[in-house]
Amino acid sequence: MNASNSIVKPWLLVRHLVLMTGAVIYLFPFIWMLSTSLKPADEIFIDGFHLLPQNWAAIENYSAALTQVPLLRYLLNGVIVCAGILILQVLVALPAAYVFAKTEFRGKRLAWGLVLLSLMIPFQATAIPLYIVLYHLELLDTTAALIIPFIASAFGIFLMRQFFRGVPDDLIHAARLDGMGEFELVWRILMPAAMPALIAFSIFSVVWHWNDYFWPLLVINTMDLATPPLGTMFFMNEEAGTNYGPLMAGTVIITLPLLLFFLVAQKRFIEGVTLSGVKG
């Protein structure tokens, strides 16, 4: 027993050291971002490693981040866009996932294959066709242009379908015997049961679209419609260059809502990802 313990403990130590090293490497850019947001401009590029500033400029940088550009407006735009996308994705993904998981219809294998195929196509490959369609619909430079291309989420359908396959068929048959229609069954029975997977998908969706810089850069020209990542580019000054202190302060403010969102929902997130494991 003692010999086995002496073998296990060093292994646990090595495992924790590897995990902690990976965590530090992953978190270092965020730590450096926070550090830079506290420094005056003349300390940001000085030689040597200084995590904490010698002269604190936190108040100046964060005040500039909130006043130099309408950062709160960009945060509100981000909330509107992410909420709009998520609500519409759920409205599409839940019924579609139910159909793929619990019903049989002609062409099901082909349709499911197309869903999986769409997961392999990067969004950038379809960006130009989408841009042209929105141009003809006269929707460029609108909030709708930021939402419409993401209404149907293949990943959302996939994740929900994997979860629904674990729901007992007897529960669905009992609901049908009680007179529930298919849509009522989805929203009253399956959606509450799928809440962990739904929260997991919500985190994926919100993080992806909150951080999206590529698509808003293509379709938005009006400063008041900018999302948080796009809004950070307005910290650049053609004459004075980029003001990195306020830029990093603004980035910290933009990152905080995602951090808080994940901390609140992390238990459900882990549960949803675990319960939605790949099923045949």
XYZ file of C-alpha atoms in Angstrom:
280
model
C 0.000 0.000 0.000
C 2.766 2.435 0.898
C 4.690 1.583 -2.268
C 1.651 2.255 -4.435
C 1.053 5.556 -2.661
C 4.659 6.591 -3.245
C 4.132 5.916 -6.966
C 0.758 7.645 -7.184
C 1.713 10.870 -5.398
C 4.610 11.824 -7.736
C 2.346 11.096 -10.699
C -0.371 13.349 -9.260
C 2.232 16.062 -8.699
C 3.465 15.809 -12.292
C -0.099 15.856 -13.609
C -0.984 18.974 -11.628
C 2.238 20.703 -12.684
C 1.446 20.011 -16.351
C -2.125 21.283 -15.950
C -0.985 24.393 -14.076
C 1.680 25.105 -16.700
C -0.917 24.832 -19.458
C -3.274 27.116 -17.531
C -0.556 29.741 -17.028
C 0.401 29.643 -20.720
C -3.242 30.014 -21.733
C -3.988 32.788 -19.230
C -0.765 34.754 -19.732
C -2.104 36.931 -22.613
C -5.093 37.865 -20.461
C -2.868 38.630 -17.473
C -0.641 40.770 -19.702
C -3.706 42.536 -21.098
C -4.844 43.398 -17.574
C -1.334 44.528 -16.656
C -1.094 46.772 -19.729
C -4.450 48.349 -18.932
C -2.959 49.598 -15.640
C 0.211 51.140 -17.112
C 0.927 54.610 -18.543
C 2.025 54.766 -22.186
C 5.731 55.236 -21.402
C 5.878 51.972 -19.407
C 4.211 49.639 -21.885
C 7.256 49.104 -24.125
C 10.091 49.588 -21.640
C 12.782 46.899 -21.413
C 12.414 44.175 -18.840
C 9.519 42.224 -17.406
C 7.249 44.289 -15.178
C 3.855 42.754 -14.492
C 2.799 45.537 -12.116
C 3.165 49.175 -13.211
C 5.662 51.480 -11.555
C 3.216 54.363 -11.968
C -0.433 53.371 -11.929
C -2.599 54.736 -14.733
C -5.686 52.579 -14.222
C -8.082 55.478 -13.677
C -6.813 57.365 -16.732
C -6.909 54.304 -19.018
C -10.325 53.043 -17.966
C -11.793 56.552 -18.034
C -10.419 57.027 -21.555
C -11.823 53.632 -22.601
C -15.305 54.686 -21.509
C -15.159 58.236 -22.890
C -12.838 58.144 -25.907
C -15.288 55.918 -27.786
C -18.922 54.996 -26.942
C -17.871 51.686 -25.396
C -21.132 51.198 -23.504
C -22.979 51.568 -26.795
C -20.793 48.837 -28.303
C -21.505 46.591 -25.325
C -25.246 47.145 -25.794
C -24.902 46.339 -29.498
C -23.092 43.129 -28.566
C -25.870 42.138 -26.164
C -28.570 42.827 -28.783
C -26.764 40.893 -31.513
C -25.814 37.900 -29.343
C -29.275 37.681 -27.778
C -30.990 37.954 -31.159
C -28.777 35.273 -32.691
C -29.164 32.920 -29.726
C -32.962 33.204 -29.557
C -33.354 32.522 -33.276
C -30.819 29.679 -33.179
C -32.753 27.994 -30.366
C -36.039 28.414 -32.251
C -34.491 26.590 -35.223
C -32.170 24.106 -33.516
C -34.579 22.518 -31.004
C -37.295 21.425 -33.474
C -34.686 20.372 -36.050
C -32.767 18.345 -33.456
C -35.975 16.669 -32.295
C -36.833 15.662 -35.860
C -33.374 14.165 -36.426
C -33.296 12.382 -33.053
C -36.821 11.042 -32.600
C -38.612 10.834 -35.957
C -38.177 8.952 -39.203
C -38.675 10.515 -42.616
C -37.553 9.972 -46.180
C -34.139 11.500 -46.842
C -33.194 11.683 -43.157
C -29.683 10.280 -43.676
C -29.032 12.710 -46.512
C -30.328 15.682 -44.519
C -28.244 14.723 -41.492
C -25.208 14.298 -43.725
C -25.718 17.839 -45.020
C -25.861 19.145 -41.444
C -22.574 17.408 -40.644
C -21.064 18.648 -43.885
C -21.949 22.230 -43.018
C -19.963 21.833 -39.789
C -16.848 21.320 -41.890
C -17.290 24.432 -44.044
C -15.615 27.513 -42.511
C -17.813 30.567 -42.309
C -15.246 32.620 -44.224
C -15.856 30.430 -47.294
C -19.484 31.594 -47.459
C -18.914 35.195 -46.360
C -18.794 36.735 -49.838
C -22.003 35.034 -51.113
C -23.767 36.106 -47.896
C -22.465 39.643 -48.337
C -23.847 39.786 -51.902
C -27.251 38.456 -50.767
C -27.466 41.068 -48.004
C -26.449 43.756 -50.482
C -29.341 42.852 -52.794
C -31.704 42.779 -49.811
C -30.409 46.254 -48.807
C -29.569 44.989 -45.335
C -25.898 45.930 -45.209
C -24.901 48.235 -42.356
C -27.850 47.134 -40.207
C -28.214 45.030 -37.083
C -30.096 42.469 -39.170
C -26.938 41.888 -41.233
C -25.179 40.794 -38.061
C -27.927 38.357 -37.064
C -29.505 36.789 -40.165
C -26.508 34.720 -41.419
C -26.308 32.852 -38.100
C -29.967 31.919 -37.550
C -29.407 28.260 -38.449
C -26.597 26.708 -36.399
C -25.446 23.279 -37.536
C -23.496 22.917 -34.300
C -26.606 23.738 -32.265
C -28.638 21.142 -34.162
C -25.862 18.582 -33.682
C -25.498 19.244 -29.941
C -29.245 19.184 -29.263
C -29.741 16.078 -31.375
C -27.082 14.211 -29.390
C -28.839 15.181 -26.156
C -32.321 14.255 -27.417
C -31.112 10.788 -28.387
C -30.645 10.143 -24.673
C -34.227 11.101 -23.807
C -36.379 7.958 -23.262
C -38.854 7.273 -26.050
C -41.444 6.347 -23.412
C -41.514 9.975 -22.258
C -42.324 11.137 -25.776
C -44.959 8.431 -26.303
C -46.614 9.360 -22.993
C -46.738 13.026 -24.019
C -48.335 12.082 -27.336
C -50.922 9.940 -25.569
C -51.789 13.008 -23.463
C -52.672 14.793 -26.695
C -49.570 16.938 -27.166
C -48.646 17.969 -30.675
C -45.072 17.797 -31.939
C -44.242 21.468 -31.365
C -45.842 21.462 -27.919
C -43.840 18.347 -27.071
C -40.593 20.083 -28.076
C -41.182 23.253 -26.059
C -42.975 21.854 -22.993
C -41.225 18.506 -22.517
C -37.899 18.377 -24.323
C -36.683 21.953 -23.865
C -36.782 21.826 -20.014
C -35.094 18.405 -20.126
C -32.412 19.741 -22.476
C -31.604 22.818 -20.379
C -28.008 21.729 -19.557
C -27.218 21.209 -23.251
C -29.039 24.430 -24.103
C -26.929 26.391 -21.626
C -23.757 24.789 -22.996
C -24.743 25.774 -26.518
C -25.659 29.277 -25.321
C -22.150 29.771 -23.968
C -20.594 28.580 -27.231
C -22.879 30.844 -29.266
C -22.497 33.962 -27.133
C -18.706 33.654 -26.873
C -18.347 33.101 -30.620
C -20.518 36.006 -31.708
C -19.442 38.381 -28.939
C -15.826 37.961 -30.058
C -16.551 37.974 -33.792
C -14.538 40.651 -35.564
C -14.481 39.358 -39.139
C -18.182 39.558 -40.071
C -19.011 42.925 -38.432
C -15.947 44.407 -40.150
C -17.417 43.362 -43.510
C -21.012 44.487 -43.120
C -20.917 47.429 -40.682
C -19.776 50.923 -41.637
C -21.691 53.012 -39.101
C -19.798 53.538 -35.868
C -22.970 53.429 -33.749
C -23.709 49.859 -34.929
C -20.264 48.475 -34.056
C -19.997 45.412 -31.835
C -17.438 45.333 -28.978
C -14.480 43.810 -30.915
C -15.080 46.115 -33.878
C -15.392 49.095 -31.561
C -11.846 48.568 -30.268
C -10.416 49.574 -33.643
C -11.619 53.131 -32.990
C -8.908 53.471 -30.341
C -6.454 53.754 -33.225
C -5.327 57.265 -34.098
C -3.742 57.872 -37.506
C -1.503 60.638 -36.183
C -0.630 59.468 -32.661
C -0.816 55.714 -33.273
C -2.663 53.183 -31.177
C -3.290 54.158 -27.571
C -2.576 50.773 -26.004
C -3.458 51.632 -22.404
C -7.109 52.577 -23.089
C -7.266 49.869 -25.768
C -6.360 47.165 -23.247
C -8.681 48.724 -20.660
C -11.523 48.585 -23.178
C -10.661 44.982 -23.992
C -10.779 44.074 -20.295
C -14.237 45.671 -20.024
C -15.380 43.785 -23.130
C -14.076 40.473 -21.744
C -15.687 40.806 -18.301
C -19.292 39.998 -19.380
C -18.135 36.733 -20.970
C -16.150 35.816 -17.873
C -19.097 36.500 -15.575
C -21.475 34.646 -17.893
C -19.262 31.556 -17.866
C -18.685 31.639 -14.100
C -22.436 31.737 -13.482
C -23.194 28.932 -15.941
C -20.063 26.768 -15.702
C -21.751 23.943 -13.771
C -24.536 23.650 -16.340
C -21.996 24.036 -19.152
C -19.915 21.065 -17.988
C -23.063 19.014 -17.364
C -24.461 19.865 -20.817
C -21.261 18.988 -22.652
C -20.978 15.707 -20.706
C -24.596 14.673 -21.285
C -24.393 15.581 -24.971
C -21.567 13.140 -25.640
C -21.501 11.560 -29.077
C -24.088 8.815 -29.437
C -24.416 6.571 -32.418
